Short mmCIF file of N, CA and C in Angstrom, two decimals:
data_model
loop_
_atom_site.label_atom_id
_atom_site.label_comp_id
_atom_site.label_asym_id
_atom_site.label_seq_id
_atom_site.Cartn_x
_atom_site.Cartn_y
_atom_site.Cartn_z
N UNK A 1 138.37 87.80 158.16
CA UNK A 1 138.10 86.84 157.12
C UNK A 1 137.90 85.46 157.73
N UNK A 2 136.66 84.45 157.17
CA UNK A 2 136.36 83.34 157.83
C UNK A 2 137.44 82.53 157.66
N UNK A 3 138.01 81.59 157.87
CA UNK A 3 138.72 80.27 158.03
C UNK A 3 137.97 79.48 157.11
N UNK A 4 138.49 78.87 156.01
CA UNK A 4 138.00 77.98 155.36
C UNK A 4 138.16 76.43 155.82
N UNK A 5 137.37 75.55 156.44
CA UNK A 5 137.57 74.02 156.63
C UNK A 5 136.97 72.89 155.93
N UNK A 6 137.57 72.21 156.28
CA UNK A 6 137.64 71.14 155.69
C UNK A 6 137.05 69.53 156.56
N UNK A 7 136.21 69.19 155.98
CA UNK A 7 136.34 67.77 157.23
C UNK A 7 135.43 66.46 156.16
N UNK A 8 135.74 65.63 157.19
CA UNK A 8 135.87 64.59 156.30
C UNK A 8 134.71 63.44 157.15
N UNK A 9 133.45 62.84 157.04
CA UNK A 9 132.52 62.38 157.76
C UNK A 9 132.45 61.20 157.17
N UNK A 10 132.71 59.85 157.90
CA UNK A 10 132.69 58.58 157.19
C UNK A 10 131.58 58.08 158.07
N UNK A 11 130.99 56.95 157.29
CA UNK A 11 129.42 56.06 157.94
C UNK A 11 128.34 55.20 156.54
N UNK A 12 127.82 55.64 157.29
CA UNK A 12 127.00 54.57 156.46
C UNK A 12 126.28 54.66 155.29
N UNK A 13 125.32 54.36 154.62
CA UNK A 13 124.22 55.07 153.25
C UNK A 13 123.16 55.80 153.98
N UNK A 14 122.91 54.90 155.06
CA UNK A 14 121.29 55.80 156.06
C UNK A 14 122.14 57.50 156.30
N UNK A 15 123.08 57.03 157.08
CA UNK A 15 123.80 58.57 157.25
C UNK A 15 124.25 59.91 156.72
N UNK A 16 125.07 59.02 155.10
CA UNK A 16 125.11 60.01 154.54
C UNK A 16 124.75 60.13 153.09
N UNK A 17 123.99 58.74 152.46
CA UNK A 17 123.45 58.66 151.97
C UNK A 17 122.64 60.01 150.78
N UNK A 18 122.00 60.94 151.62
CA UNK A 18 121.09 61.92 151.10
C UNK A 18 122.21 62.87 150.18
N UNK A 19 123.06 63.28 150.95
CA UNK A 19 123.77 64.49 150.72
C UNK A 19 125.04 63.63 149.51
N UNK A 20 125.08 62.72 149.58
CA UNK A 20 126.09 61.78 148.62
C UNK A 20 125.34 61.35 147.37
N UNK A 21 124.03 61.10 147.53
CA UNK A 21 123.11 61.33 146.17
C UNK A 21 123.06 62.29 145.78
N UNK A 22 123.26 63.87 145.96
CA UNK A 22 122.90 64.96 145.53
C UNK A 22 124.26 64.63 144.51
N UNK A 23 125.36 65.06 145.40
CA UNK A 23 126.56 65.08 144.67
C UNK A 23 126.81 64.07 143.40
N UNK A 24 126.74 63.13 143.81
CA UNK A 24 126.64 62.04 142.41
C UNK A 24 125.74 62.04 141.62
N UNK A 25 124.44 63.20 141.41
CA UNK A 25 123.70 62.97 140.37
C UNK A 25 124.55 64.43 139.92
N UNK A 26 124.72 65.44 140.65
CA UNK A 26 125.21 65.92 139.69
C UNK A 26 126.31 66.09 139.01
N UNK A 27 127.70 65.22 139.91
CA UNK A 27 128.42 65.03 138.76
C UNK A 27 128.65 63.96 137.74
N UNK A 28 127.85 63.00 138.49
CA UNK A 28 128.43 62.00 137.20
C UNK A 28 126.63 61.80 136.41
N UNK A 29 125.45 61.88 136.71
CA UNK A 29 124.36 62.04 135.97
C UNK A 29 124.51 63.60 135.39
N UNK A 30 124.55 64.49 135.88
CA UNK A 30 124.19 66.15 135.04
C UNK A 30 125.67 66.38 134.30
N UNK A 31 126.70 66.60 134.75
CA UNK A 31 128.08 66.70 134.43
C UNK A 31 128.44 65.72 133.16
N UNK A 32 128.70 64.18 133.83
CA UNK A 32 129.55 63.59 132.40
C UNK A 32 128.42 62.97 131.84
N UNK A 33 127.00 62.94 132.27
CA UNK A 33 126.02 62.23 131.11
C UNK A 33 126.22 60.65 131.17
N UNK A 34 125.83 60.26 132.67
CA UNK A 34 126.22 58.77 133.32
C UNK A 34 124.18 58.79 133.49
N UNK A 35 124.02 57.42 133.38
CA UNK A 35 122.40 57.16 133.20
C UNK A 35 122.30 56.88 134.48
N UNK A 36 121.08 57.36 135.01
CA UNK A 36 120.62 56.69 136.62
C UNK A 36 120.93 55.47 137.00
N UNK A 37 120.12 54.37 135.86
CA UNK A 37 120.35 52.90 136.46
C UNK A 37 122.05 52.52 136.54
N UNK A 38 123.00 53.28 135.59
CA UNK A 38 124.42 52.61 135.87
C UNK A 38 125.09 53.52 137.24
N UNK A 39 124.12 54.79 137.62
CA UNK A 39 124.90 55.21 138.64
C UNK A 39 124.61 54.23 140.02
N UNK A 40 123.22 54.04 140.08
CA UNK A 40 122.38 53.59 141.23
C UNK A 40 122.82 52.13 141.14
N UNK A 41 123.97 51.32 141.45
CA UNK A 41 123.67 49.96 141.08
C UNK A 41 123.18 49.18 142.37
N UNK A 42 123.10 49.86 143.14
CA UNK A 42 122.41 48.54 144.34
C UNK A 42 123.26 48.29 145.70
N UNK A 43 124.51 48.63 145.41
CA UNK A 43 125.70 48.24 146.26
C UNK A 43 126.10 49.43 147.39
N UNK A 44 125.35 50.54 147.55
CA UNK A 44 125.43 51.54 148.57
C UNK A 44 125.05 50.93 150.00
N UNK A 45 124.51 50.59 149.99
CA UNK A 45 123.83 50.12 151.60
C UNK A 45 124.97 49.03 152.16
N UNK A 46 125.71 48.42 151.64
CA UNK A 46 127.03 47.52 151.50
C UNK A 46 128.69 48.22 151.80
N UNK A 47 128.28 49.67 151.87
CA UNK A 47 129.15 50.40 151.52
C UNK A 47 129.87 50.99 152.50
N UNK A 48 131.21 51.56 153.17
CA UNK A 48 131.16 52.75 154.13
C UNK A 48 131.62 53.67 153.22
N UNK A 49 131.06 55.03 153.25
CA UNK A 49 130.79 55.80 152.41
C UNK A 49 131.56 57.25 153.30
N UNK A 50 131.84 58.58 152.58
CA UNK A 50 132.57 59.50 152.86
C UNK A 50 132.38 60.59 152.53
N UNK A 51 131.80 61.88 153.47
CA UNK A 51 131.34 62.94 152.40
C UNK A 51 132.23 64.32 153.37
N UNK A 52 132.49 64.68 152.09
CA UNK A 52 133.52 65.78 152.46
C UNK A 52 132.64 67.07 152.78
N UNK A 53 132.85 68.08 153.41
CA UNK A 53 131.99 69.14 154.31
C UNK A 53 133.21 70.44 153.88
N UNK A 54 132.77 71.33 153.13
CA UNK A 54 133.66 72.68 153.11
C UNK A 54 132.86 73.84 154.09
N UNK A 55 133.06 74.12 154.73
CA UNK A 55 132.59 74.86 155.86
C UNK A 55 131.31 74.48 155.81
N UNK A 56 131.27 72.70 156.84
CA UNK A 56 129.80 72.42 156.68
C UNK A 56 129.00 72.30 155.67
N UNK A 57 129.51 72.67 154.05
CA UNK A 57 128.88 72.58 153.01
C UNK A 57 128.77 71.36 152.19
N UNK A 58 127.99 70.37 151.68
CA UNK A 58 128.63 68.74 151.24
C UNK A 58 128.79 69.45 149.87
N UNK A 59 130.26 68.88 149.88
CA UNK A 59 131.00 69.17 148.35
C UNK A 59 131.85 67.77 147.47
N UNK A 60 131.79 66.77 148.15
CA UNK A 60 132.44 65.53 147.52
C UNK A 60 132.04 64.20 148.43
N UNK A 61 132.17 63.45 147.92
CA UNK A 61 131.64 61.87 148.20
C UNK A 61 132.92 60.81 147.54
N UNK A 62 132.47 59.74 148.44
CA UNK A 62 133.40 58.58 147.55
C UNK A 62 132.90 57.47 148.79
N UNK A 63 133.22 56.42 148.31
CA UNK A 63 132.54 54.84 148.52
C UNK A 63 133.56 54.21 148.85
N UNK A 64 133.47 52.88 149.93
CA UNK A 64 134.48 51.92 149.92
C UNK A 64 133.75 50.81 150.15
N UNK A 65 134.32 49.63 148.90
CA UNK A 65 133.03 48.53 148.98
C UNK A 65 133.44 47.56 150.13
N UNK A 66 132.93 46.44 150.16
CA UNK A 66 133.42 45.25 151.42
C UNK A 66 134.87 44.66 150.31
N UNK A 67 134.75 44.54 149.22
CA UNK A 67 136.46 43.71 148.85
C UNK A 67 137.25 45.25 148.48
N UNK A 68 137.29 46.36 149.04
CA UNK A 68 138.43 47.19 149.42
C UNK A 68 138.28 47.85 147.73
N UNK A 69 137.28 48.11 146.85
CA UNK A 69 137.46 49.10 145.99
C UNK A 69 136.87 50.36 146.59
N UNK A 70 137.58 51.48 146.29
CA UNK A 70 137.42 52.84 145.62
C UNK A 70 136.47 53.02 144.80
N UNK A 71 134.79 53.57 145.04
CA UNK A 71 134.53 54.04 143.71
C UNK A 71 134.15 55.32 144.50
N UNK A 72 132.97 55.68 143.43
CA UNK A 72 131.87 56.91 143.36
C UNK A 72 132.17 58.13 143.70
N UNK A 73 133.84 58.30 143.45
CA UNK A 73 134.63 59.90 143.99
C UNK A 73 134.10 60.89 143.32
N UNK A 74 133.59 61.86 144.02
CA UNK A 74 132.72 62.69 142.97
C UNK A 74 133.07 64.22 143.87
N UNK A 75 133.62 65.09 143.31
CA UNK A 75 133.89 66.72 144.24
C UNK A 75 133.29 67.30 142.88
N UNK A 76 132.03 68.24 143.90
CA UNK A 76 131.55 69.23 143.31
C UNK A 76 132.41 70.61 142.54
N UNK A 77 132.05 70.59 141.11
CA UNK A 77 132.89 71.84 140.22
C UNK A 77 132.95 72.85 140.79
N UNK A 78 132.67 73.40 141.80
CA UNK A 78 133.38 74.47 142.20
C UNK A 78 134.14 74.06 143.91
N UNK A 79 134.44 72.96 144.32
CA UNK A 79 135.35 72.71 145.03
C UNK A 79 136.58 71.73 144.60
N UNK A 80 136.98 71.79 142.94
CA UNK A 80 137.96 71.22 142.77
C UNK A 80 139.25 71.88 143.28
N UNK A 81 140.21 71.66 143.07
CA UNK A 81 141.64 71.85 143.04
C UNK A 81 141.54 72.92 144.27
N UNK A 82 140.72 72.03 145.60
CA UNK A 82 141.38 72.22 147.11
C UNK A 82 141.37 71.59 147.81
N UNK A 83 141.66 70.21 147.32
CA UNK A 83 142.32 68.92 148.10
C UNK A 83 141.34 68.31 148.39
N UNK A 84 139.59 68.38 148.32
CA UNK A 84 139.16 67.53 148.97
C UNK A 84 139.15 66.24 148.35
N UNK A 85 139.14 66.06 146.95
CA UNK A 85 139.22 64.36 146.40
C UNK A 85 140.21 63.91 147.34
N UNK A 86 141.56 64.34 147.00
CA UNK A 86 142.73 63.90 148.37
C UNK A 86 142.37 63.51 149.44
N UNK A 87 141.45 64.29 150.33
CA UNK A 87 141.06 64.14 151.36
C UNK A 87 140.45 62.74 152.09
N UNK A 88 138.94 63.16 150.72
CA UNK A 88 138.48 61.54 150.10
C UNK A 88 139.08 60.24 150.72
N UNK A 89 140.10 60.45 149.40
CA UNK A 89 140.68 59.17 149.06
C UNK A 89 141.43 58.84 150.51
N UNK A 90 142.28 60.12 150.99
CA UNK A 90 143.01 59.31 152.34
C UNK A 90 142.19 58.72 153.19
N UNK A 91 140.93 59.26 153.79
CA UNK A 91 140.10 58.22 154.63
C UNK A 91 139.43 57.06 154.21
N UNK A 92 139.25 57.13 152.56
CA UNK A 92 139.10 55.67 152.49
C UNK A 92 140.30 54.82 152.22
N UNK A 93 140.95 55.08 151.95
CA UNK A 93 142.53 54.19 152.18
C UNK A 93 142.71 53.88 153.76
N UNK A 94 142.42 54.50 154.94
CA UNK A 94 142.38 54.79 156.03
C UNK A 94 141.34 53.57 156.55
N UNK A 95 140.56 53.64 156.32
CA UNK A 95 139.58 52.81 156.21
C UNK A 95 139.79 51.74 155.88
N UNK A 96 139.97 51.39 154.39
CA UNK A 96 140.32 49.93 154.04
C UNK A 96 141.49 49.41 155.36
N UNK A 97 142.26 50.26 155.30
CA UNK A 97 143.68 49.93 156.17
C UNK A 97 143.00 49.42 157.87
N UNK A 98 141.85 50.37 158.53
CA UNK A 98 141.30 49.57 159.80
C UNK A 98 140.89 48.63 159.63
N UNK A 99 139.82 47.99 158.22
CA UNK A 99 139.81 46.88 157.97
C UNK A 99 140.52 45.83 157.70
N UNK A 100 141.94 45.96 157.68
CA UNK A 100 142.90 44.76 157.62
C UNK A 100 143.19 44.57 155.85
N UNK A 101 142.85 45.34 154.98
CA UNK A 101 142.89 44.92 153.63
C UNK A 101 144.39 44.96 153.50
N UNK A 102 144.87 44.25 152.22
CA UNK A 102 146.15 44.69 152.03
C UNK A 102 146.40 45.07 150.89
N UNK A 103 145.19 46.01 150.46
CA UNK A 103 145.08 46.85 148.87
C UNK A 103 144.45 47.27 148.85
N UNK A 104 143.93 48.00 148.56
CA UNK A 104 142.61 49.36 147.66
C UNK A 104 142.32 49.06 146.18
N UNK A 105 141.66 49.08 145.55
CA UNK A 105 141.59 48.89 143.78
C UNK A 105 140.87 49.86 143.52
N UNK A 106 140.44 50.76 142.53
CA UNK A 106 139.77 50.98 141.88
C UNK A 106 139.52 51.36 140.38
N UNK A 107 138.70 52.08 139.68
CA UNK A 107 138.41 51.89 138.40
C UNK A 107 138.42 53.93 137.79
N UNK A 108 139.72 54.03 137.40
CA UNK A 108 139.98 55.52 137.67
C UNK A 108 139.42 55.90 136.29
N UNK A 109 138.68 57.16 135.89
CA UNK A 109 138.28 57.50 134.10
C UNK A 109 139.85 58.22 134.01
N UNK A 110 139.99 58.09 132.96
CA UNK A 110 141.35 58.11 132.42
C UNK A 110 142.07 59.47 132.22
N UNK A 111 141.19 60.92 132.47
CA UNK A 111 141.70 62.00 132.77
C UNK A 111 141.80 62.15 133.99
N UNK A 112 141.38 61.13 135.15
CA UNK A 112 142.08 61.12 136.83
C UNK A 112 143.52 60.21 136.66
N UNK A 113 143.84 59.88 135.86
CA UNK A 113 145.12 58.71 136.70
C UNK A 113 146.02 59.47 137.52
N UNK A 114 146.54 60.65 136.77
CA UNK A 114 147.70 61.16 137.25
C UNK A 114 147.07 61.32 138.98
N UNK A 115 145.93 62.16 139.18
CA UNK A 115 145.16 62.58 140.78
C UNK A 115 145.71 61.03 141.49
N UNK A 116 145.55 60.02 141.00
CA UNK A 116 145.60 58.89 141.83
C UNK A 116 147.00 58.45 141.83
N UNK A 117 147.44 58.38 140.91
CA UNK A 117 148.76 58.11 141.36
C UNK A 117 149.86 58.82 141.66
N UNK A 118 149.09 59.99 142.13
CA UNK A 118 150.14 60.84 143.17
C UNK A 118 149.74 60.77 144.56
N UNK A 119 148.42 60.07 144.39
CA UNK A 119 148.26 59.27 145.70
C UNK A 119 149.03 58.02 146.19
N UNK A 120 149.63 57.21 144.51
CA UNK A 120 150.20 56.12 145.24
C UNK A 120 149.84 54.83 144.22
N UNK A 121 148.95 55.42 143.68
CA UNK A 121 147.83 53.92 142.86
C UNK A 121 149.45 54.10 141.48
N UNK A 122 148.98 52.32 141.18
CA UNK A 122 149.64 51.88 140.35
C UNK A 122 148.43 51.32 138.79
N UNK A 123 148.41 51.83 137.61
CA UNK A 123 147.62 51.74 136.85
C UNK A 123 148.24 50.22 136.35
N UNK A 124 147.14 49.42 135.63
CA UNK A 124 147.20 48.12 135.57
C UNK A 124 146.45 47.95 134.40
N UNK A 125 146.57 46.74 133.27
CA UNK A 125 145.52 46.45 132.81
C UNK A 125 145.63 47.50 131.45
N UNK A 126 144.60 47.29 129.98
CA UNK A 126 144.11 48.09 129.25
C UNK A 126 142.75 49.10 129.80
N UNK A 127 142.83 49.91 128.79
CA UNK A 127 141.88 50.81 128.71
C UNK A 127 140.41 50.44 128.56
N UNK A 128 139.52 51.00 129.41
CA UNK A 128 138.15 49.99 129.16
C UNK A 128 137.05 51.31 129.35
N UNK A 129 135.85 50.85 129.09
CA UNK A 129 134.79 52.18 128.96
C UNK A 129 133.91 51.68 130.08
N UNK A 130 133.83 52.36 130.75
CA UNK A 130 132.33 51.69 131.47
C UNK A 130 131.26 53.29 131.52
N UNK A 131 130.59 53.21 131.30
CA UNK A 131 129.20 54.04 131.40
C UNK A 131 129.44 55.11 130.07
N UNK A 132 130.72 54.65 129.35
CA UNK A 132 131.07 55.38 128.29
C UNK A 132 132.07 56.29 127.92
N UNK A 133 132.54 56.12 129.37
CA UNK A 133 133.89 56.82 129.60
C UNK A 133 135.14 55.95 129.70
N UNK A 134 136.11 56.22 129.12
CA UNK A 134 137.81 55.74 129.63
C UNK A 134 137.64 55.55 131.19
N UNK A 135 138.30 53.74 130.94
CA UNK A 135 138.66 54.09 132.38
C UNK A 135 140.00 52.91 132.27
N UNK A 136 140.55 52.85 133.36
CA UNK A 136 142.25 52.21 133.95
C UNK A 136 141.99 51.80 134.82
N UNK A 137 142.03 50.47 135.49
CA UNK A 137 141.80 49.85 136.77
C UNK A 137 143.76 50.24 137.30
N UNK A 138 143.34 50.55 138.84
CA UNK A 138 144.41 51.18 139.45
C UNK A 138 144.24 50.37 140.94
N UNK A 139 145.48 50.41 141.55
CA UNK A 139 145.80 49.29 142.85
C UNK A 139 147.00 50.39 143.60
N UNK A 140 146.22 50.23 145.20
CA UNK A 140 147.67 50.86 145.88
C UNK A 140 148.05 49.61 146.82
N UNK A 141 149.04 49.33 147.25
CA UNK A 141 149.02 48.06 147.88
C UNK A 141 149.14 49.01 149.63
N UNK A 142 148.84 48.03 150.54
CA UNK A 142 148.20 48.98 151.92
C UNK A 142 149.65 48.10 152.84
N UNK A 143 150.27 47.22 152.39
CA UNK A 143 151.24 46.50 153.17
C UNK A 143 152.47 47.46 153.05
N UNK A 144 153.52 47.53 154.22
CA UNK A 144 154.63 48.60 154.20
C UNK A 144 154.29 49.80 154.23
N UNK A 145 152.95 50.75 154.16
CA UNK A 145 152.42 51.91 154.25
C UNK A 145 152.10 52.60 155.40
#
């Protein structure tokens, strides 16, 4: 029986760019019914970006901007619930952290909080919609960690 792996490839939009558009149109354009122009906003090329590989296969993505947010976490429906969002999120926390930040933020839809704050994130703030969905702005602080 094969070995199932896992790996985790951080860089740039030129790099991984292609395979991180696939994934984000189809979960947040085909899946939750998010419009092109609010997925595409402009800010990728700005980005170091993260795409998760299940035996070499691209199955999840996520973004880390220059002021230390979290967005565009996106794991393909049939690689949920085997750690790779986790995965995700630790190298970009990892990340922010080589950059010297002393926080992470991001903007969680409101059936993830619990995923994140068993990472650590602290939910903040009211409830707000952006692209039409619930969402909770969430903070892990990167100092003492």
């Amino acid at each position: 029986m094969q070995q199932q792996t896992l790996k985790i490839r951080e860089g740039s939009w030129d790099e991984l760019g292609a395979d991180a558009t696939e994934i984000r149109r189809e979960v947040f354009v085909e899946e939750q019914g998010v419009s092109r122009q609010e997925e595409w906003d402009g800010r990728d090329e700005e980005c170091r970006h993260f795409l998760a590989l299940w035996n070499d296969l691209p199955v999840g993505t996520a973004r880390l901007l220059p002021d230390a947010h979290i967005g565009r976490v996106a794991v393909l429906a049939n690689a949920r619930g085997q750690g790779v969002g986790a995965a995700l999120m630790r190298a970009a926390i990892e990340a922010a952290r080589r950059q010297g930040q002393p926080a992470v933020a991001l903007a969680a839809q409101t059936h993830a909080l619990d995923f994140y704050a068993r990472l650590g994130f602290e939910a903040h703030g009211p409830e707000f919609l952006d692209a039409g969905i619930p969402h909770r702005n969430m903070r892990l602080s990167l100092r003492d960690r």
